[in-house]
Coordinates of C-alpha atoms and ligand atoms in Angstrom, one line a residue:
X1 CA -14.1 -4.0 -5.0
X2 CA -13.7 -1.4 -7.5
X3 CA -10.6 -0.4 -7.0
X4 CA -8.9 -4.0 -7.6
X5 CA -10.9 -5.2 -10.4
X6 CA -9.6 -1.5 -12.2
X7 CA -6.2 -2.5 -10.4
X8 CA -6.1 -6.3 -12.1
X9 CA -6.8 -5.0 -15.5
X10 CA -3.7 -3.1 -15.0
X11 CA -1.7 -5.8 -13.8
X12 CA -2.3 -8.0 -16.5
X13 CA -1.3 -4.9 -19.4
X14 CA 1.9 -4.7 -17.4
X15 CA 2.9 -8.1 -16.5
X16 CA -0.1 -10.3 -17.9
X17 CA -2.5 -12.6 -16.5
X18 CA -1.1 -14.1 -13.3
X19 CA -2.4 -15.4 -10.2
X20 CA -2.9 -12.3 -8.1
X21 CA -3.4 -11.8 -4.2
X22 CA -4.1 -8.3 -2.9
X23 CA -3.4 -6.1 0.2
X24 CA -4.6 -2.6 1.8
X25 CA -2.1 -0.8 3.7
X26 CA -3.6 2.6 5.2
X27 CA -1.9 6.1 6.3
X28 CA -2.1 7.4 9.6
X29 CA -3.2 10.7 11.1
X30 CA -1.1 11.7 14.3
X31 CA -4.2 13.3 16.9
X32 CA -1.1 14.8 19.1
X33 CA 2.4 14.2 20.6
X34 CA 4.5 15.5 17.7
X35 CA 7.7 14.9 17.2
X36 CA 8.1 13.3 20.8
X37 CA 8.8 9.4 18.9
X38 CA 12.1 9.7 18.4
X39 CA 12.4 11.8 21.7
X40 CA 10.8 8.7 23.8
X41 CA 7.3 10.4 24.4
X42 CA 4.2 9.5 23.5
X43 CA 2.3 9.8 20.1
X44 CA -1.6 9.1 19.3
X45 CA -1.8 8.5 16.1
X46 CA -4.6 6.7 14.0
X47 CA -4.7 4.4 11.1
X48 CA -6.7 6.1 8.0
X49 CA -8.7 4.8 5.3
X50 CA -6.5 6.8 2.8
X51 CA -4.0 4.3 2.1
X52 CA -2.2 1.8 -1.0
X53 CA -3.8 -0.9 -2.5
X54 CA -1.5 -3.7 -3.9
X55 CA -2.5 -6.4 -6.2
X56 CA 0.9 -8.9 -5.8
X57 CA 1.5 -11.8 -8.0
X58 CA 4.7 -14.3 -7.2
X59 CA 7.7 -14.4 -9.7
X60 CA 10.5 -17.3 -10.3
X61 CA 13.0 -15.5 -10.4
X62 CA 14.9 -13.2 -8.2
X63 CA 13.7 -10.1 -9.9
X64 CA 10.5 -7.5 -8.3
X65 CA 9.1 -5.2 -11.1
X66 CA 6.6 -2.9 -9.7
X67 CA 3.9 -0.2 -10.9
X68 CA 2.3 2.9 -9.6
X69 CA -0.7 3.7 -11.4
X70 CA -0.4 7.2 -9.3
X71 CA 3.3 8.0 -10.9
X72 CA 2.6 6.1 -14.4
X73 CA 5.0 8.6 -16.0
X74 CA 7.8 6.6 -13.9
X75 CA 6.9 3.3 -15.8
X76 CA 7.4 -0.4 -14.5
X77 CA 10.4 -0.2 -12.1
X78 CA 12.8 -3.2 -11.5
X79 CA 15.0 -4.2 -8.6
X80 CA 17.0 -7.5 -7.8
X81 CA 15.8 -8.7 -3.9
X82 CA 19.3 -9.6 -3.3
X83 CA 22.2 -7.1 -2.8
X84 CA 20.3 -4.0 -2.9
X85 CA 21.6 -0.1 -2.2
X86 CA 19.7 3.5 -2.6
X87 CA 19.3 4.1 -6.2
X88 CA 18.0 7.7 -6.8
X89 CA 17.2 6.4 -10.6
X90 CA 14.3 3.9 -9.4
X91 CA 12.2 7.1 -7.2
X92 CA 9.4 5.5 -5.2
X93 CA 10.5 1.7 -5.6
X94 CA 13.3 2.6 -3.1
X95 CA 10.5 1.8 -0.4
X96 CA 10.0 -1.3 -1.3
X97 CA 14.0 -1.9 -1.7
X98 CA 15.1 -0.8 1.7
X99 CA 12.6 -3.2 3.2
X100 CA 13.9 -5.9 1.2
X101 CA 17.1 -5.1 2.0
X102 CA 16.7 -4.4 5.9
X103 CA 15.0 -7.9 5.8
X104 CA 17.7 -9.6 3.9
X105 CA 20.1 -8.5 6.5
X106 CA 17.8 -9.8 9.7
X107 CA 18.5 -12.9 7.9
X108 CA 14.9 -13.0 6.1
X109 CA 15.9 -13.2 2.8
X110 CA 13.2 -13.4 -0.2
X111 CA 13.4 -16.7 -2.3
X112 CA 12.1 -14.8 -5.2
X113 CA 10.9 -11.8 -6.4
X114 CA 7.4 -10.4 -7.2
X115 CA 5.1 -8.3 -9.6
X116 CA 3.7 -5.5 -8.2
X117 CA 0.7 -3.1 -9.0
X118 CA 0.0 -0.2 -6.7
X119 CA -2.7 2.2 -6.1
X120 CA -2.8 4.7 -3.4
X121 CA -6.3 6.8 -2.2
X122 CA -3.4 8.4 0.1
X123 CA -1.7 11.7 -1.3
X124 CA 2.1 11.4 -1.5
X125 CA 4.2 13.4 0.3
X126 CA 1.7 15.0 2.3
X127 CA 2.6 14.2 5.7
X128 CA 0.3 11.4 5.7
X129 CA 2.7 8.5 5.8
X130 CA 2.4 7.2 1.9
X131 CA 5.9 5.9 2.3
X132 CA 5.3 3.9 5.7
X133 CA 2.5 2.6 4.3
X134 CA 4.4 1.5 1.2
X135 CA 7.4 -0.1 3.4
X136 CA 4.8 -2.1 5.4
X137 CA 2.6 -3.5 3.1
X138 CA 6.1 -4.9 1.9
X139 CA 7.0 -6.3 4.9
X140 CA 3.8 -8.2 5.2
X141 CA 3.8 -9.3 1.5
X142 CA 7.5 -10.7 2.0
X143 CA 6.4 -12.6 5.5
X144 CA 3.7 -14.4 4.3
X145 CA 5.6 -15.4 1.0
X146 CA 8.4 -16.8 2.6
X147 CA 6.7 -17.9 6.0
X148 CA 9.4 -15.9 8.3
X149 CA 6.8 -15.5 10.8
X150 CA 7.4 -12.0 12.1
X151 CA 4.9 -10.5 14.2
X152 CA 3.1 -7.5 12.9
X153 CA 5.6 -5.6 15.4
X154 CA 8.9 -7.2 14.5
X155 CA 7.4 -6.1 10.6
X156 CA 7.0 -2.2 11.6
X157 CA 10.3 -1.9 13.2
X158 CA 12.3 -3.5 9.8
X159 CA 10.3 -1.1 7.9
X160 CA 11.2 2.2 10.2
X161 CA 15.0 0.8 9.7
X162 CA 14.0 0.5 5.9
X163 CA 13.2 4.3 6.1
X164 CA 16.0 4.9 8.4
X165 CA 19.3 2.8 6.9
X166 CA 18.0 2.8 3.2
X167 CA 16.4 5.7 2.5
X168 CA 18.0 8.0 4.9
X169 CA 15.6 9.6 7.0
X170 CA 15.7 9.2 10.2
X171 CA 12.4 9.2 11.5
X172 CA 11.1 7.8 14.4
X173 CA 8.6 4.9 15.1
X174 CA 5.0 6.3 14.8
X175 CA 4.2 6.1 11.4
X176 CA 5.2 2.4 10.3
X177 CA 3.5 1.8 13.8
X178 CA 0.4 2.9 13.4
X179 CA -0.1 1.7 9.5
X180 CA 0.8 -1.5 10.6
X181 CA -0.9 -1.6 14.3
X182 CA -3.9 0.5 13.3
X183 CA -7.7 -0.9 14.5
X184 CA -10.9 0.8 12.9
X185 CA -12.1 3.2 15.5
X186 CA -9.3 3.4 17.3
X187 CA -6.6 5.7 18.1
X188 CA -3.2 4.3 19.3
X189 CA -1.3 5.6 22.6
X190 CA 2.1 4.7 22.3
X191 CA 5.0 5.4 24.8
X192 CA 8.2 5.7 22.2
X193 CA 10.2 4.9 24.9
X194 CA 9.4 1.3 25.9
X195 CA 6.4 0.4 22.9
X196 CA 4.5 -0.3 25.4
X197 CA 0.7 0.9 23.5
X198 CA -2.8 0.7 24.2
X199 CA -5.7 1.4 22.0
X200 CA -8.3 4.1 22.7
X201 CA -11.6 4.3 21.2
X202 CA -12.9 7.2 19.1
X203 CA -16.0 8.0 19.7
X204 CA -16.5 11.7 18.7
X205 CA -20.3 11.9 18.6
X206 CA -21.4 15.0 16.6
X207 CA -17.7 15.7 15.6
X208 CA -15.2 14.0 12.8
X209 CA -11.4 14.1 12.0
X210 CA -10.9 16.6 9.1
X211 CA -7.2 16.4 7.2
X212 CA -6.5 19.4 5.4
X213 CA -3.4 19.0 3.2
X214 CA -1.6 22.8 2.1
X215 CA -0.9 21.2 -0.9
X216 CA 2.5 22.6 -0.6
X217 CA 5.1 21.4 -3.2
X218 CA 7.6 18.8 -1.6
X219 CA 9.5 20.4 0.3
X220 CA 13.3 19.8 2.0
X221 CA 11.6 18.7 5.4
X222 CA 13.9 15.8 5.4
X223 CA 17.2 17.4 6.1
X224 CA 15.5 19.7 8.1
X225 CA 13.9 16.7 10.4
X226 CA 17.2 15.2 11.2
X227 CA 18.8 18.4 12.4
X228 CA 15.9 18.7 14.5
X229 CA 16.7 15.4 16.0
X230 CA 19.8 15.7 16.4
X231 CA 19.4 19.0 18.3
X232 CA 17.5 17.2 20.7
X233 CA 20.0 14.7 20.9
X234 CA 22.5 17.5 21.8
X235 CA 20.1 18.5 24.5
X236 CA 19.7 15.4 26.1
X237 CA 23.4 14.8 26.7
X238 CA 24.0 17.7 28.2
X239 CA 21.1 16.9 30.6
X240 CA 22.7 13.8 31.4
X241 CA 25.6 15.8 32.4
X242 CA 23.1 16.5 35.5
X243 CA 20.8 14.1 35.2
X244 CA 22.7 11.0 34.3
X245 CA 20.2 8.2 34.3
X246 CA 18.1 10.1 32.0
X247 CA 17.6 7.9 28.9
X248 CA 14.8 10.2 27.0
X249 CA 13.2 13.9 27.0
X250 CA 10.2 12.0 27.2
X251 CA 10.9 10.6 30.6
X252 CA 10.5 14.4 32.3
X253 CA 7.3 16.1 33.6
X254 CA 7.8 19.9 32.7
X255 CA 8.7 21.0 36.2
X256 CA 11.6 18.3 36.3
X257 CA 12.8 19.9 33.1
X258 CA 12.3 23.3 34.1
X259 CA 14.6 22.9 37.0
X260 CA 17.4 21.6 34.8
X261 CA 16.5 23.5 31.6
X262 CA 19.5 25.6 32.0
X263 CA 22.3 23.3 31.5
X264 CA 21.7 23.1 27.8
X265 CA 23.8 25.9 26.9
X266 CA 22.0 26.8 22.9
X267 CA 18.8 28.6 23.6
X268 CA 18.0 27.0 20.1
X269 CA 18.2 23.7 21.5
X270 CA 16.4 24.4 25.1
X271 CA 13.0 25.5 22.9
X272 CA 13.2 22.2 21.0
X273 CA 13.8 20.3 23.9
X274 CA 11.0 22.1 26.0
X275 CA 8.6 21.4 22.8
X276 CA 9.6 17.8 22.8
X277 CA 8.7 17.7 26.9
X278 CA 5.9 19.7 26.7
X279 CA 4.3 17.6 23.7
X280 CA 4.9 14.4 25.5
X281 CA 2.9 15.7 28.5
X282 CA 0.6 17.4 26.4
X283 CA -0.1 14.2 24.8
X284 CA -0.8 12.4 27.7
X285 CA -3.1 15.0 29.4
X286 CA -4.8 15.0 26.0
X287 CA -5.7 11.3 26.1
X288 CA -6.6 11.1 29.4
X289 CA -9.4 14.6 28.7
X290 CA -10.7 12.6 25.4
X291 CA -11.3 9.3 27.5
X292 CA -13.4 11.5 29.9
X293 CA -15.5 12.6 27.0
X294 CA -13.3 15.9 27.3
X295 CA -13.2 16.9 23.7
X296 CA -13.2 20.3 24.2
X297 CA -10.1 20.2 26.6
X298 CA -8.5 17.5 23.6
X299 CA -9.2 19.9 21.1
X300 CA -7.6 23.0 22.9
X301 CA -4.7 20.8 23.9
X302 CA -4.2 20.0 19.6
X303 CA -4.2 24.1 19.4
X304 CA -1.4 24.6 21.9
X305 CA 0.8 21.4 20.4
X306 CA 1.0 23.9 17.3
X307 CA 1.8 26.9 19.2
X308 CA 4.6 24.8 20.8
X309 CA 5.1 23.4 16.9
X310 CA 5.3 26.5 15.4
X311 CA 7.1 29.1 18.5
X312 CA 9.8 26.3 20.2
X313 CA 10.1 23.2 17.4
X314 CA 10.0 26.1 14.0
X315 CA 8.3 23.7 12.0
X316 CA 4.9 24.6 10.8
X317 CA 6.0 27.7 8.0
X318 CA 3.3 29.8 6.2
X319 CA 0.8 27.3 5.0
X320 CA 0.1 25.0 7.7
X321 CA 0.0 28.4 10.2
X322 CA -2.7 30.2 7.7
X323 CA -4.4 27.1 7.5
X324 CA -4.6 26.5 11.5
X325 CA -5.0 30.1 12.2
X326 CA -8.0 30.0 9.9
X327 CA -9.5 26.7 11.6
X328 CA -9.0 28.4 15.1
X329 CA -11.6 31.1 13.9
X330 CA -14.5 28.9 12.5
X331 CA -17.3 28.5 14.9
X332 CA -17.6 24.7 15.6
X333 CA -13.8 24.3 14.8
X334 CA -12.6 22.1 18.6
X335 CA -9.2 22.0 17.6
X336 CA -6.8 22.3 14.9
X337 CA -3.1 21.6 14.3
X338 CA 0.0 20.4 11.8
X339 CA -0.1 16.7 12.0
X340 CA 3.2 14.4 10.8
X341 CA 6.8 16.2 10.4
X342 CA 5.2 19.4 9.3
X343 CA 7.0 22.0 6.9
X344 CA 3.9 21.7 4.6
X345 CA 1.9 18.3 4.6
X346 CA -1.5 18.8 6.5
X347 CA -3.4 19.7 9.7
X348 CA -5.9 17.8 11.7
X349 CA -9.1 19.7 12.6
X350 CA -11.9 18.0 14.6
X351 CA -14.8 20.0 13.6
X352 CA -18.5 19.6 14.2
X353 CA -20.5 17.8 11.8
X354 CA -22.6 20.8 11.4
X355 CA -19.8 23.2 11.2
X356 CA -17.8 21.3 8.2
X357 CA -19.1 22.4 4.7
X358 CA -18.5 25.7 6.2
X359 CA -15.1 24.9 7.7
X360 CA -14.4 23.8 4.3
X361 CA -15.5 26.7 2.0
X362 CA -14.0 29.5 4.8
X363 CA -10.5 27.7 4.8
X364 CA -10.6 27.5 1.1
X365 CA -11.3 30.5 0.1
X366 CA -9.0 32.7 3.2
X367 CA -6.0 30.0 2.3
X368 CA -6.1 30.4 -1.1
X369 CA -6.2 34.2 -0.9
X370 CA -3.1 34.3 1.1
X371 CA -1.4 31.1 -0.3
X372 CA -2.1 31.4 -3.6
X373 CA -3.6 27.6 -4.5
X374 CA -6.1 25.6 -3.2
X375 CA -5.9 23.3 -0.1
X376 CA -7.9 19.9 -0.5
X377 CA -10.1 18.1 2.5
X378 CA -10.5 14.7 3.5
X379 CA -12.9 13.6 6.6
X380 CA -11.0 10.6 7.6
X381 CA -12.3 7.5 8.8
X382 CA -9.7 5.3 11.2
X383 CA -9.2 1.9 9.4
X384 CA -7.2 -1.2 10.3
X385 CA -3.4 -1.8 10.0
X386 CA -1.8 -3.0 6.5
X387 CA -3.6 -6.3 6.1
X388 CA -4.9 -9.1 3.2
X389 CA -7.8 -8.3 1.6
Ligands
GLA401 C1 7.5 12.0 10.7 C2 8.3 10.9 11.2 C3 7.8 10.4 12.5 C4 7.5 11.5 13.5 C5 6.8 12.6 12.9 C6 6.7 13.8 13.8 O1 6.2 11.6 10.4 O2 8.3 9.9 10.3 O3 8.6 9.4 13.1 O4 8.8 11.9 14.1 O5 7.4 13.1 11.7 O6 5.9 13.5 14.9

């Protein structure tokens, strides 16, 4: 493969000529149920075939040192794998810290340390999962060093923890899930609540996936996510109040919530409660219309998920609502939406194959009018979970 042989040459001007083992870990595209994970619902996400390459080579001591030919300007980063904390200072390494460190406390800890050349096809930052990908392909490097023989699901939940006790955010299960569970052609359905999943073929026949990133600078969606969360936390317990064996929004259909709706006393918090029921449901009715070779239903289903996004849960913001609006107005366009946390990051269109250079150049152009830069485009293919290559 291309991409490794340029990836080895690397390695060995950065840590010289060692015996090397690579991996692929991929990003994931959510099709709908958006921010429902951490609110026990259901989420259909898919593995892409954007992701991180890694070419891996085994130290003797107890020291990683790792590269990023996509951030060069950060240089070769080290860490100890023993004793490890946040460290603003060493950026994007911090992913492969936390899961080190989450792993160290499950009693999985690393007998030595590694060198490390990355190489992502995935933008960072974009809403695409670069940093679940990252944690995972970690997780799977450390249990087949060291033999703990963790499942590929024992893997994804250290490397949500990673993301949530290291680094902070505290995301739900989806994306580590579907890097690490991903199968080519396949979307995943999986109930939050219990992780209970099945997998669901794609088989669009004259339609593709289209990811269209805003491009937007990084934003703060981080702090922003959490209150989010905890508003529906809020919610839930004073549904409870009612409604005591309730253990997630995603358990009600939206007439059960309807009825009780009113004992959340923030109007604030019944809209993001109501999104986070109504996507759940949404979701499922969305799957079940796309097994039934319903993509048109599918596709207006991934139009009202953004309404609901944008009107009840407040985060799509300027460029992923010019960029949907847009979408909704192509001919051929079946259904377009923010995908991933939102704030910026990207949409998911599916769009006819005969309808997609123009879908392209209309979106282009109209965003960057408004916007002021350019969006890019990817037509994404679904791929397998973080594996050995
Ligand atoms: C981010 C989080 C996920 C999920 C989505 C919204 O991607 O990491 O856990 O909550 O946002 O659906």
């Amino acid at each position: 493969m291309e991409i490794l042989d340029e990836m080895q040459k690397v390695f060995e001007e950065k840590f010289g000529a060692e015996k090397t083992r690579a991996y692929f870990s991929p990003g994931r595209v959510n099709l709908i149920g958006e921010h429902t994970d951490y609110n026990g619902g259901h989420v259909f996400p898919c593995a892409i075939s954007l992701g991180t390459y890694a070419v891996v080579a085994d130290r003797e001591d107890a020291v990683s040192r790792v590269y990023s030919m996509n951030l060069a300007d950060k240089g070769v980063i080290e860490f100890p794998m023993t004793g490890l904390s946040y460290d603003k200072a060493k950026d994007w390494a911090n992913y492969f810290m936390g899961v080190v460190d989450v792993f160290e406390k499950a009693g999985h800890k690393a007998g030595h340390g590694f060198d490390i050349v990355i190489n992502a096809t995935l933008p960072g930052g974009a809403g695409l999962s670069s940093s679940a990908s990252i944690e995972v392909l970690m997780a799977l490097v450390l249990n087949e060093a060291f033999d703990f023989g963790l499942s590929m699901i024992d893997m994804v939940k250290l490397a949500q923890k990673a993301e949530n006790a290291f680094v902070g955010v505290n995301c739900g299960i989806m994306d580590q899930f579907a890097v690490g569970m991903g199968k080519k052609d396949h979307a995943i359905l999986l109930d939050c609540n219990t992780l209970d999943y099945r997998y669901s073929k794609i088989a669009l026949k004259d339609a593709s996936i289209v990811i269209t990133n805003t491009n937007k600078p990084h934003s703060l969606g981080s702090s922003a996510y959490n209150v989010r969360r905890a508003q529906c936390e809020h919610a839930l317990n004073q549904l409870r109040e009612v409604k005591p064996e309730l253990r997630a929004l995603g358990e009600l259909s939206n007439e059960a919530y309807n009825k009780i709706a009113g004992h959340i006393t923030e109007q604030l918090e019944r809209q993001r409660a109501r999104h986070a029921v109504f996507e759940n449901n949404r979701a499922l009715e969305a799957v079940a219309a796309l097994e039934k070779d319903d993509v048109e239903t599918f596709g207006k289903l991934m139009n009202e998920s953004h309404f609901s996004l944008r009107d009840d849960y407040d985060v799509t913001g300027v460029e992923l609502d010019t960029l949907a609006e847009i979408a909704w107005s192509v001919p051929g366009v079946i259904g377009s939406r923010m995908t991933g946390a939102g704030f910026g990051g990207c949409t998911v269109s599916l769009v006819k194959n005969d309808a997609i250079a123009v879908f392209k150049k209309e979106v282009a152009e109209k965003y960057t009018a408004r916007i002021g830069y350019a969006p890019s485009f990817y037509v994404a293919s679904i791929a397998d979970g973080t594996h050995r290559i």
